[in-house]
Coordinates of C-alpha atoms in Angstrom, one line a residue:
Chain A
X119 CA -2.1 33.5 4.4
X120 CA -4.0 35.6 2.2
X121 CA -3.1 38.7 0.9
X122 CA -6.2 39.9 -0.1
X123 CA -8.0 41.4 2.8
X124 CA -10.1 38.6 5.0
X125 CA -10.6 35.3 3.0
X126 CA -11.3 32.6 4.9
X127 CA -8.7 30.5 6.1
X128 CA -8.0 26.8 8.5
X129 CA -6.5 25.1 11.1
X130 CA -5.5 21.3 10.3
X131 CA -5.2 18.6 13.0
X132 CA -4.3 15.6 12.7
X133 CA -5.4 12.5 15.3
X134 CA -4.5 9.2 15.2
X135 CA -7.5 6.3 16.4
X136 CA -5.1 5.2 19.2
X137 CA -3.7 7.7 20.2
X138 CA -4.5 7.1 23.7
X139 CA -3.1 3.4 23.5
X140 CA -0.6 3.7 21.2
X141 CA 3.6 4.2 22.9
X142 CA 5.4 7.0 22.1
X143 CA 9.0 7.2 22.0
X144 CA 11.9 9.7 22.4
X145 CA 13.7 10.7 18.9
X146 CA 16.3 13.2 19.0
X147 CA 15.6 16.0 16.6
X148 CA 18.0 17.7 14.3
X149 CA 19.0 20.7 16.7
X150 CA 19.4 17.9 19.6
X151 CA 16.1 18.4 21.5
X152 CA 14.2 15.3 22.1
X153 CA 10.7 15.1 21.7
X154 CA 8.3 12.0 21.5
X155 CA 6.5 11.2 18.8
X156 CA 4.2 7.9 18.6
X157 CA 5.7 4.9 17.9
X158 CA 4.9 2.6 15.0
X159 CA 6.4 -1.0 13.2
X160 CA 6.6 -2.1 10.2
X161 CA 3.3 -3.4 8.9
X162 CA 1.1 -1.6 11.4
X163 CA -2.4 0.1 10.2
X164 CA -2.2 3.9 10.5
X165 CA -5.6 5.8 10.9
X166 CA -7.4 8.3 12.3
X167 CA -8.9 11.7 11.8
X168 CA -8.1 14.9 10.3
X169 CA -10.2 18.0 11.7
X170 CA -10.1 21.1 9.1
X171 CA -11.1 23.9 11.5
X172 CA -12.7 27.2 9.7
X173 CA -10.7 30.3 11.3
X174 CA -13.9 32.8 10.4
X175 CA -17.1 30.8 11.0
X176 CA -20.1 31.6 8.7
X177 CA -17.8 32.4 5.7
X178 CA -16.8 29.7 3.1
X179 CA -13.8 28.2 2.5
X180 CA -12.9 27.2 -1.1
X181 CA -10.7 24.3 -2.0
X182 CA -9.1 22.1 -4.8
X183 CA -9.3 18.9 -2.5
X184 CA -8.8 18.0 0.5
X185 CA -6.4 14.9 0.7
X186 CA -3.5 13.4 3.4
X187 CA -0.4 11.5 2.3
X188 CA 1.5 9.3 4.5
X189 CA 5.2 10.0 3.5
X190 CA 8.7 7.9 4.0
X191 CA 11.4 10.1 3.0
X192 CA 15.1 10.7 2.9
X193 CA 17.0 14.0 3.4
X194 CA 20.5 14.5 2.6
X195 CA 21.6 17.5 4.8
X196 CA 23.7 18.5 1.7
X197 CA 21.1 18.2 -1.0
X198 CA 18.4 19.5 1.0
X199 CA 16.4 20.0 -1.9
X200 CA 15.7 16.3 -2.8
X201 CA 13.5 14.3 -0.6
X202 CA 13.8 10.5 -1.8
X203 CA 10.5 9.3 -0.7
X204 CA 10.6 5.6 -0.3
X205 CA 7.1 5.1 0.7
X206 CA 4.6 7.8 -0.8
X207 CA 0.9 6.7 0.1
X208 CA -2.3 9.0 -0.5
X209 CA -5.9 9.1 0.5
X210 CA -8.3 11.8 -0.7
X211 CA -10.9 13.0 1.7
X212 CA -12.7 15.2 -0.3
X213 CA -13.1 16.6 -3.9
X214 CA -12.5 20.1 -5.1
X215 CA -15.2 22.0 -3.6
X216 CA -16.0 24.5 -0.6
X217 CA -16.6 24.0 3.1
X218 CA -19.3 25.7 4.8
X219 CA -18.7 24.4 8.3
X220 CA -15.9 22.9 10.0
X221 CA -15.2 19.2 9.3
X222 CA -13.6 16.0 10.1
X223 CA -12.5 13.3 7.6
X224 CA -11.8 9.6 8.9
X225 CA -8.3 8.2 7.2
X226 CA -7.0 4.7 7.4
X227 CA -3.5 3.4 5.6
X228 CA -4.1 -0.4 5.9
X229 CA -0.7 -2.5 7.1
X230 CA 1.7 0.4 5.8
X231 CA 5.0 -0.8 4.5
X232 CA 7.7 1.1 7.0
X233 CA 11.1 -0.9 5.9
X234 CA 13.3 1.3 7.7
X235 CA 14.0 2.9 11.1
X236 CA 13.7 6.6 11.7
X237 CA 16.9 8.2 12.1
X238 CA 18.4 11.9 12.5
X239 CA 21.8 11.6 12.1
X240 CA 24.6 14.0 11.4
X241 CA 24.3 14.3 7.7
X242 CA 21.1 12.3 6.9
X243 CA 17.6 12.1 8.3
X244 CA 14.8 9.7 7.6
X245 CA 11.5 9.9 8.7
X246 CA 8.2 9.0 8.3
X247 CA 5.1 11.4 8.7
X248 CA 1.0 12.1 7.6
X249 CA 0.7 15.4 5.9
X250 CA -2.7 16.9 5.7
X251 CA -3.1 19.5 2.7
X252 CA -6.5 21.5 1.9
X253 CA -5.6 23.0 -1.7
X254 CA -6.3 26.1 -3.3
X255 CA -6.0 28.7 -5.6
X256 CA -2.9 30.3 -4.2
X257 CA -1.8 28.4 -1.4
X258 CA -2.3 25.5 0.4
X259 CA -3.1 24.9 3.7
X260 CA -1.3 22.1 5.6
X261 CA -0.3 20.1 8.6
X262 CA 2.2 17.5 9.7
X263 CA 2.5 14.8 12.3
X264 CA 5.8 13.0 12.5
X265 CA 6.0 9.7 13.6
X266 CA 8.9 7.6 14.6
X267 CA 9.5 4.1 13.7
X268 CA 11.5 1.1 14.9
X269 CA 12.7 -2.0 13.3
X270 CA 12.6 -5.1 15.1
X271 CA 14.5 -8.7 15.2
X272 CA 14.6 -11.4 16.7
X273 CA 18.1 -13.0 17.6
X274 CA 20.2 -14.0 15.1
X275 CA 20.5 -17.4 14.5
X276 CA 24.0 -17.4 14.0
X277 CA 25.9 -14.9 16.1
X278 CA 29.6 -16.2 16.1
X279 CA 32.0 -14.6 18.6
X280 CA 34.7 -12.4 17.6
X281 CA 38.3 -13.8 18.4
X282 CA 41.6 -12.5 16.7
X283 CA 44.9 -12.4 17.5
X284 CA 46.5 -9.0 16.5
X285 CA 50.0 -7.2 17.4
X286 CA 53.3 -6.0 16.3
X287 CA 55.9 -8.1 15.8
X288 CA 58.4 -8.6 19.0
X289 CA 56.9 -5.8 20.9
X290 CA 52.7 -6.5 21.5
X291 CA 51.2 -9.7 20.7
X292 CA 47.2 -9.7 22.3
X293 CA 44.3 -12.0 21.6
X294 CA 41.4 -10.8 22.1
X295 CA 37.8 -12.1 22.3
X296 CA 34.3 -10.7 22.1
X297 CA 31.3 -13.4 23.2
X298 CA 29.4 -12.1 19.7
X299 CA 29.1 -10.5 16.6
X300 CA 25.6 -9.3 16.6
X301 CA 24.5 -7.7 20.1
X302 CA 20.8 -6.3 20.3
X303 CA 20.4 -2.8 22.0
X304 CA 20.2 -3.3 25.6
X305 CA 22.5 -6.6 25.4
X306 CA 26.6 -6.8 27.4
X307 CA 29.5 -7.3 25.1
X308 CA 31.4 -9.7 27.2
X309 CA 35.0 -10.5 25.8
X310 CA 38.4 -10.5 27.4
X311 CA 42.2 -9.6 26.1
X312 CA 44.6 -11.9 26.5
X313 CA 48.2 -10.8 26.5
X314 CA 50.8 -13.0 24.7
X315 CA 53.8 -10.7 24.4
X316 CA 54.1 -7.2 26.4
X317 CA 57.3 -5.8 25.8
X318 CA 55.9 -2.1 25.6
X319 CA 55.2 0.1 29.3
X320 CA 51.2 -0.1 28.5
X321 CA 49.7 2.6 31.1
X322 CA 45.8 1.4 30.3
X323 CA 43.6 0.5 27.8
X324 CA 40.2 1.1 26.8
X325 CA 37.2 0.1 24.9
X326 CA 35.6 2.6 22.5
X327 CA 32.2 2.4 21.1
X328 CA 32.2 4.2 17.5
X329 CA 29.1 5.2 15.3
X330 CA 29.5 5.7 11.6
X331 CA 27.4 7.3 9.8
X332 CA 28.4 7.0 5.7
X333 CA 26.3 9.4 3.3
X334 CA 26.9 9.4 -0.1
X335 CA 27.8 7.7 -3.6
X336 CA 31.1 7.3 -5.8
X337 CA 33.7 10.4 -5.3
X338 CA 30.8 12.1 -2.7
X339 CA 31.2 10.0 0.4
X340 CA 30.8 11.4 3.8
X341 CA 32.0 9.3 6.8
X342 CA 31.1 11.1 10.4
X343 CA 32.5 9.6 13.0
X344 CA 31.1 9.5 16.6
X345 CA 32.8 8.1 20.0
X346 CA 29.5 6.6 21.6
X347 CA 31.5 5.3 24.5
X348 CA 35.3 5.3 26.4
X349 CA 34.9 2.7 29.0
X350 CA 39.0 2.0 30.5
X351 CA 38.7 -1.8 30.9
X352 CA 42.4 -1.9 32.7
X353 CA 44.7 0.2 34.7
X354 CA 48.1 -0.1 34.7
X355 CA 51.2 -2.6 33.3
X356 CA 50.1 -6.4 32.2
X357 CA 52.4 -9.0 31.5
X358 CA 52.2 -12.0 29.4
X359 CA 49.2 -14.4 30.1
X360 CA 47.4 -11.9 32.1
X361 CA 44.0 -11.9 31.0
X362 CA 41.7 -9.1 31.5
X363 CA 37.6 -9.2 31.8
X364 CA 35.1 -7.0 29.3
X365 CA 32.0 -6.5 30.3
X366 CA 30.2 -3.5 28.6
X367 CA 26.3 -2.8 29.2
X368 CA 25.1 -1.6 25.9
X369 CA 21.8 -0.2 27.4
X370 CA 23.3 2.7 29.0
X371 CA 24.0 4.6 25.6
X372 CA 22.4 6.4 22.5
X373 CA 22.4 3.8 19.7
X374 CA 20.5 3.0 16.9
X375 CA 20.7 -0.4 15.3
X376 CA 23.2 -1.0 12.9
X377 CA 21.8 0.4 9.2
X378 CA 23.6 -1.1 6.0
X379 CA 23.1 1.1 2.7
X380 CA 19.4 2.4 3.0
X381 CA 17.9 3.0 0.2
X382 CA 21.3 2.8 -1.4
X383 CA 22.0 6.7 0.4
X384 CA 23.4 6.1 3.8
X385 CA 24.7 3.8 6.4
X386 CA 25.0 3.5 10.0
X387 CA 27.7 1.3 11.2
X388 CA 29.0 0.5 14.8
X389 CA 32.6 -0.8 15.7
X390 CA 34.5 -2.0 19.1
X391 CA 37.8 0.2 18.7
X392 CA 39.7 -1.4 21.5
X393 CA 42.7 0.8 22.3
X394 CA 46.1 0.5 24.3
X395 CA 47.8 3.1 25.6
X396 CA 51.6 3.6 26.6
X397 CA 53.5 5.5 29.1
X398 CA 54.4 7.7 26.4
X399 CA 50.8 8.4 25.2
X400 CA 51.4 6.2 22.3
X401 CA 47.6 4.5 21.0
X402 CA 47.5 1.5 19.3
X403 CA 44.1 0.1 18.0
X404 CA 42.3 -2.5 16.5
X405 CA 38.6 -1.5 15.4
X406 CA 36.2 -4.4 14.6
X407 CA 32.5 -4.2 13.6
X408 CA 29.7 -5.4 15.4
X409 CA 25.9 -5.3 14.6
X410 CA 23.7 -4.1 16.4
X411 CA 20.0 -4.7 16.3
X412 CA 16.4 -3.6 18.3
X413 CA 14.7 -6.7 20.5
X414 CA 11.1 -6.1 20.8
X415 CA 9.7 -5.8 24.5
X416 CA 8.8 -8.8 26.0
X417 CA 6.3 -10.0 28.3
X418 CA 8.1 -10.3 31.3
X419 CA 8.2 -13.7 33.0
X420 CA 6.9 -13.7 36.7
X421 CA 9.0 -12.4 39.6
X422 CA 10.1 -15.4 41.0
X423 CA 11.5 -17.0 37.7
X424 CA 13.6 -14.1 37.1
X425 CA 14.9 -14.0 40.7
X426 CA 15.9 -17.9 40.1
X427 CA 17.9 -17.2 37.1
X428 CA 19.6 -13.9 39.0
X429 CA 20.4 -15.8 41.7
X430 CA 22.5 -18.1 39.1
X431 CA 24.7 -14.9 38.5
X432 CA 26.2 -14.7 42.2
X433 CA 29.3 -15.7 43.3
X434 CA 29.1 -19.3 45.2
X435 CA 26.4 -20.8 43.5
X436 CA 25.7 -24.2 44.2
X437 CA 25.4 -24.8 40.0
X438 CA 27.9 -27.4 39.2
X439 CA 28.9 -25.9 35.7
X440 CA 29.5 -22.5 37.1
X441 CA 31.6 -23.8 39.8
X442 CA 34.4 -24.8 37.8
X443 CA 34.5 -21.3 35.9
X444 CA 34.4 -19.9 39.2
X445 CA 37.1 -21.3 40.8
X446 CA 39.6 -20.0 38.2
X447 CA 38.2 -16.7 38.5
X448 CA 39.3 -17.3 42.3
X449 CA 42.9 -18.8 41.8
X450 CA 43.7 -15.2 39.9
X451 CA 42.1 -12.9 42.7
Chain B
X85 CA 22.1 -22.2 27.3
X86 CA 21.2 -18.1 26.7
X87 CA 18.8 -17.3 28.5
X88 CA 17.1 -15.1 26.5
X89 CA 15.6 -12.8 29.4
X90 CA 18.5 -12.2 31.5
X91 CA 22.1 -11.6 29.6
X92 CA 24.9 -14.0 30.9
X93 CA 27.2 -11.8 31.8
X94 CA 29.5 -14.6 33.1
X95 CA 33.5 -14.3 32.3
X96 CA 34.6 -15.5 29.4
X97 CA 36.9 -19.1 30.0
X98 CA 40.7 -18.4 30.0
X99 CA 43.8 -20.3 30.8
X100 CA 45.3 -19.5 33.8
X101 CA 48.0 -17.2 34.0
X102 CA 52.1 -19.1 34.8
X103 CA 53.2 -17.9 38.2
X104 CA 56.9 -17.0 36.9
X105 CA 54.9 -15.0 34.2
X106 CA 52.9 -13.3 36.6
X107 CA 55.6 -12.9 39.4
X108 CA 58.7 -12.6 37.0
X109 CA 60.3 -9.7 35.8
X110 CA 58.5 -8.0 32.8
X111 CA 59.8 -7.8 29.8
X112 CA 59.3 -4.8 29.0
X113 CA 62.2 -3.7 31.0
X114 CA 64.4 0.1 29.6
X115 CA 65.8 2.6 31.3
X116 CA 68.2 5.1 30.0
X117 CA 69.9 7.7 32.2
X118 CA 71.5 10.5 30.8
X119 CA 73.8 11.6 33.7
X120 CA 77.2 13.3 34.9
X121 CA 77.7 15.9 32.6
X122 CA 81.4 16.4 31.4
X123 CA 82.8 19.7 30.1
X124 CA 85.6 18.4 27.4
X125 CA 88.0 20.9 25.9
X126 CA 89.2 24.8 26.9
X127 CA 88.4 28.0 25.3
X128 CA 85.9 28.6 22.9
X129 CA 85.9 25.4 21.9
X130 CA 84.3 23.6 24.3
X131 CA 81.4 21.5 24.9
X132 CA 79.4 19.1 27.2
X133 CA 79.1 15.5 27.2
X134 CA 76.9 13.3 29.1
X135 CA 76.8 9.9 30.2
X136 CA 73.5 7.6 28.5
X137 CA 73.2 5.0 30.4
X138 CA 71.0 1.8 28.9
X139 CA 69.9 -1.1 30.6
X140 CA 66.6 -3.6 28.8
X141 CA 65.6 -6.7 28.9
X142 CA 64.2 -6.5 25.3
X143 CA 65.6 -8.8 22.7
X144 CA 65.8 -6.5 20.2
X145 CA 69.0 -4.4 21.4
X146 CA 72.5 -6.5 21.8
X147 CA 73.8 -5.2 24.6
X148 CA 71.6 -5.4 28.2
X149 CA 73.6 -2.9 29.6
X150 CA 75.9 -0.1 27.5
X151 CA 76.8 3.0 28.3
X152 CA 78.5 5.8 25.9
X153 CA 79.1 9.3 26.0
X154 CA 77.1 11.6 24.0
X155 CA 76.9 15.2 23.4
X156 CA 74.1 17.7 22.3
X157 CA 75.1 17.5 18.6
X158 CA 74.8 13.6 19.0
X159 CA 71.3 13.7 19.8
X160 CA 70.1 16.5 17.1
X161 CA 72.1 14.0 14.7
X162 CA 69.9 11.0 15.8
X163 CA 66.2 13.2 16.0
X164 CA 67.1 13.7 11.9
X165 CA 68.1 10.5 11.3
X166 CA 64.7 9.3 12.6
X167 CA 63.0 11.9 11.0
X168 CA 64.1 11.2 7.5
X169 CA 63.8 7.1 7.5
X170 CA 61.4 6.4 10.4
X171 CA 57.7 7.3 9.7
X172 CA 57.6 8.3 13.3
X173 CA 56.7 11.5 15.1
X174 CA 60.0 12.4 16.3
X175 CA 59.6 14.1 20.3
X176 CA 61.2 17.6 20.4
X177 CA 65.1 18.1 21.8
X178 CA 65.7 20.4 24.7
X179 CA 66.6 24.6 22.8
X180 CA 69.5 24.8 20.9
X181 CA 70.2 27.7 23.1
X182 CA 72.5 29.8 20.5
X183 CA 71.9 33.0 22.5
X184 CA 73.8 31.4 25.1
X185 CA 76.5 30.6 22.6
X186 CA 77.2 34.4 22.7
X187 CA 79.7 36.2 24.1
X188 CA 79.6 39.2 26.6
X189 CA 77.2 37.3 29.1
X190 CA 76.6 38.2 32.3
X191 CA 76.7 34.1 33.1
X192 CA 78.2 31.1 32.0
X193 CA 76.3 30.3 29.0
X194 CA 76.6 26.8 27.9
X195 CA 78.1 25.7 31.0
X196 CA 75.6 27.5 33.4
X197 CA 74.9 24.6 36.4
X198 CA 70.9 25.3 35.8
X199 CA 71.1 25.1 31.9
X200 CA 73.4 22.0 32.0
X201 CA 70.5 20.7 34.4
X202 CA 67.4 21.4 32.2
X203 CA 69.6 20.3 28.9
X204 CA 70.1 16.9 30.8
X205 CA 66.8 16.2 32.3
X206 CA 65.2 17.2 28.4
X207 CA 67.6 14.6 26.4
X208 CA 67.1 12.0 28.6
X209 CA 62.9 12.4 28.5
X210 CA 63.9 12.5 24.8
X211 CA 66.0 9.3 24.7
X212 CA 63.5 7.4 26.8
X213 CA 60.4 8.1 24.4
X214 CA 62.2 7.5 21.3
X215 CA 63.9 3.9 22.4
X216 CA 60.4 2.6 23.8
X217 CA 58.5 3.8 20.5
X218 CA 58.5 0.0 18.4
X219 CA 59.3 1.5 15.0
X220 CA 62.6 3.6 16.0
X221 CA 63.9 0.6 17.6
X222 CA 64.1 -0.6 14.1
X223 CA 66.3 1.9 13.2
X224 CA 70.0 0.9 12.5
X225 CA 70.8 4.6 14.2
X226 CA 68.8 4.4 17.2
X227 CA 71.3 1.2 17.8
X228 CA 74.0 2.9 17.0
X229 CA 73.9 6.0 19.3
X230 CA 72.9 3.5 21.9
X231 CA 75.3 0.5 22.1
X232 CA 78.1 1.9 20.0
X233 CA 81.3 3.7 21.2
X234 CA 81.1 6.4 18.7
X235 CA 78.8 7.4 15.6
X236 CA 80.1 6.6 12.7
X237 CA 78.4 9.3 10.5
X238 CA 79.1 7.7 7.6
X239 CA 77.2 4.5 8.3
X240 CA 74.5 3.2 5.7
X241 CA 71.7 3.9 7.1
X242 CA 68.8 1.1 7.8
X243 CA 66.8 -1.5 9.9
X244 CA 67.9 -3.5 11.8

């Protein structure tokens, strides 16, 4: 804004090439809303067009240059001051000079680097955006876009289950089993508890979901913990050599996949806290981590193959290996 | 075997579970009744006692069934006990009630039916959440006001 009298000023916009093709996808923002921003991977080209709009037409507008940045940057909610930008790219569309007439300026950022997912978390937020900035004199004149970005893998090619046996001595002696280690986003943690020794009144138990989100260096390190999930996998007293089913759909909550030390500023971490409880309200725990990771889409396979494997999921199947799995599910029922 | 497009969801294998395991009697079997409250003494003097009943399966204490006679004093004595060697959160005791201690009431005090009733019905809550909670029954004390005749308030205190 200028303070003396009517100088000419802009409007910035920003358009991307495809930004009639191109997904967009939900991202929580800091105060909770969620908006939807477009969606880009690592690697992906990112052009398009940035239209400098004259507010008073006929009068010039004066400028130092004319330039957008594409930006990758980390915010520490405490030290808001320092961005760490981790990816700092910038094209100049024009040279110090003066507009006459509105004008449009074609960008392109060829196969940007985008390492890391976008993330607003409790204490940390990393994002990526194009930032439009018309110079001058006294102040500049500029725009944002914010884009969102996901990181994709494939499946792991070793993903070993988790099995442990964990208790206290002469009272609670449980093993329990989770099918993996590494689950992607919209995957089922499958598992089971086996009970060895129950000689505490358990009332029910529970499987927890935790997010931790670790800021911080040395003497200056913030853990937030967040309860994703509670999901009571039993109700009431077991006894020894009881064993009891998990099955937990991972697609039906918030997550992000599991981030380890990015950028060397912050972590996201997920852990199964699977949790007992007595008649007396008395918890006991045992917290494990798992990884978690983002499939890409898929094409999906036609109709009728999927149906054929779904079928394969029902009770009385005619499939000779499920059969023998299947009748000890019956003997316990 | 993973199907990559649809998630087997299928159980995971386990053993099948003994019939006496799952038709026998658990072992997490305790119950302690505090009961038949006892007024011992004349005059000033006197005070309450009450039956505590035990009966467990669990290894851990001796006897499968005791019983003993214990009185208010008994429990506060066992509550610091645990609260000096146990790392525990020791459950709160039923009101000292020293107000009814004094005299000139209109009522019985102490010995008031209704007081006797509540005072009962706290201490055995009490006495069941402490003896199911794994660390106290660890505690030389816990056994002792339990299974024993009398405390012996000189005993070395320890685990068991």
């Amino acid at each position: 804004m200028s303070f003396f009298g009517f100088g000419q000023s802009a409007d910035i916009d920003i358009v991307l090439n495809d930004a009639e093709t191109r997904k967009k996808a939900e991202h929580k923002s800091e105060d909770g809303r969620k908006d939807k921003y477009f969606l880009f991977y690592d690697g992906e080209t990112v052009s398009g067009k940035v239209n400098v709009t004259l507010k008073y037409p006929g009068k010039r507008l004066e400028h130092n240059g004319i330039k957008i940045e594409f930006v990758g940057q980390i915010e520490l909610y405490y030290d808001r001051g320092n961005h760490h930008e981790f990816v700092s790219l910038v094209k100049d569309l024009a040279r110090p000079g003066e507009l006459t007439q509105s004008q449009t300026f074609d960008f392109e950022f060829t196969h940007v680097e985008k390492p890391y997912e976008s993330y607003t978390g409790q204490n940390v937020k990393l994002r990526y955006f194009l930032r439009a900035t018309v110079s001058r004199r006294l102040n500049d004149i500029s725009k944002e876009l914010d884009i969102v970005v996901h990181t994709l893998s494939t499946y792991p090619e070793l993903n070993s289950s988790i099995k442990m046996e964990v208790g206290i001595e002469d009272c609670l002696h449980i093993e329990f089993e989770y099918n993996k280690s590494k689950y992607h986003l919209k995957d089922v943690i499958v598992g089971k508890i086996y009970f060895l020794l129950v000689r505490i009144k358990i009332r029910h138990m529970e499987i927890d979901i935790i997010k931790r989100e670790t800021t911080g260096t040395g003497p200056n390190v913030y853990h937030e913990n967040d309860t994703i999930a509670k999901y009571e996998i039993m109700d009431g007293a077991p006894v020894r050599g009881e064993s009891i089913p998990i099955r937990l759909f991972l697609a039906g909550y918030e997550m992000t996949p599991t981030m380890r030390d990015i950028n060397k500023k912050f972590s996201v971490r997920y852990y199964l806290n699977l949790v007992l409880i007595d008649e007396e309200e008395r918890r006991y725990f045992k917290q494990q981590e798992i990884t978690l990771w983002r499939k890409g889409d898929i094409v999906r396979k036609s109709m009728s193959h999927q149906a054929a494997i779904a079928s394969q999921r029902f009770e009385g199947s005619s499939h000779p290996e499920k059969s023998q799995s299947q009748s000890t599910e019956e003997d316990d029922s | 075997m993973s199907d990559p497009v649809v998630a087997d969801t299928r159980r995971l294998n386990s053993k099948p579970q003994d019939l006496s395991d799952a038709y026998g009697p658990p072992s997490n079997f305790l119950e302690i009744d505090v009961y038949d409250p006892q007024i011992i003494g004349v005059g000033r003097g006197r005070y309450t006692t009450y039956e505590v009943r035990m009966r467990t399966n669990l290894p851990i204490f001796k006897l499968k069934d005791s019983c003993v006679r214990r009185r208010y004093s008994d429990f506060e004595w066992l509550k610091n006990e645990l609260e000096r060697d146990s790392k525990i959160v020791v459950p709160p005791l039923p009101g000292k009630a020293l107000k009814r201690q004094l005299p000139f009431r209109g009522d019985e005090g102490l010995f008031e039916e209704s007081f006797i009733e509540e005072r009962r019905s706290g201490l055995e809550q009490f006495i069941n959440r402490i003896a199911g909670h794994p660390l106290a029954q660890n505690e030389r004390c816990l056994h002792m006001f339990l299974q024993e005749e009398s405390i012996d308030r000189n005993y070395i205190p320890g685990k068991v």
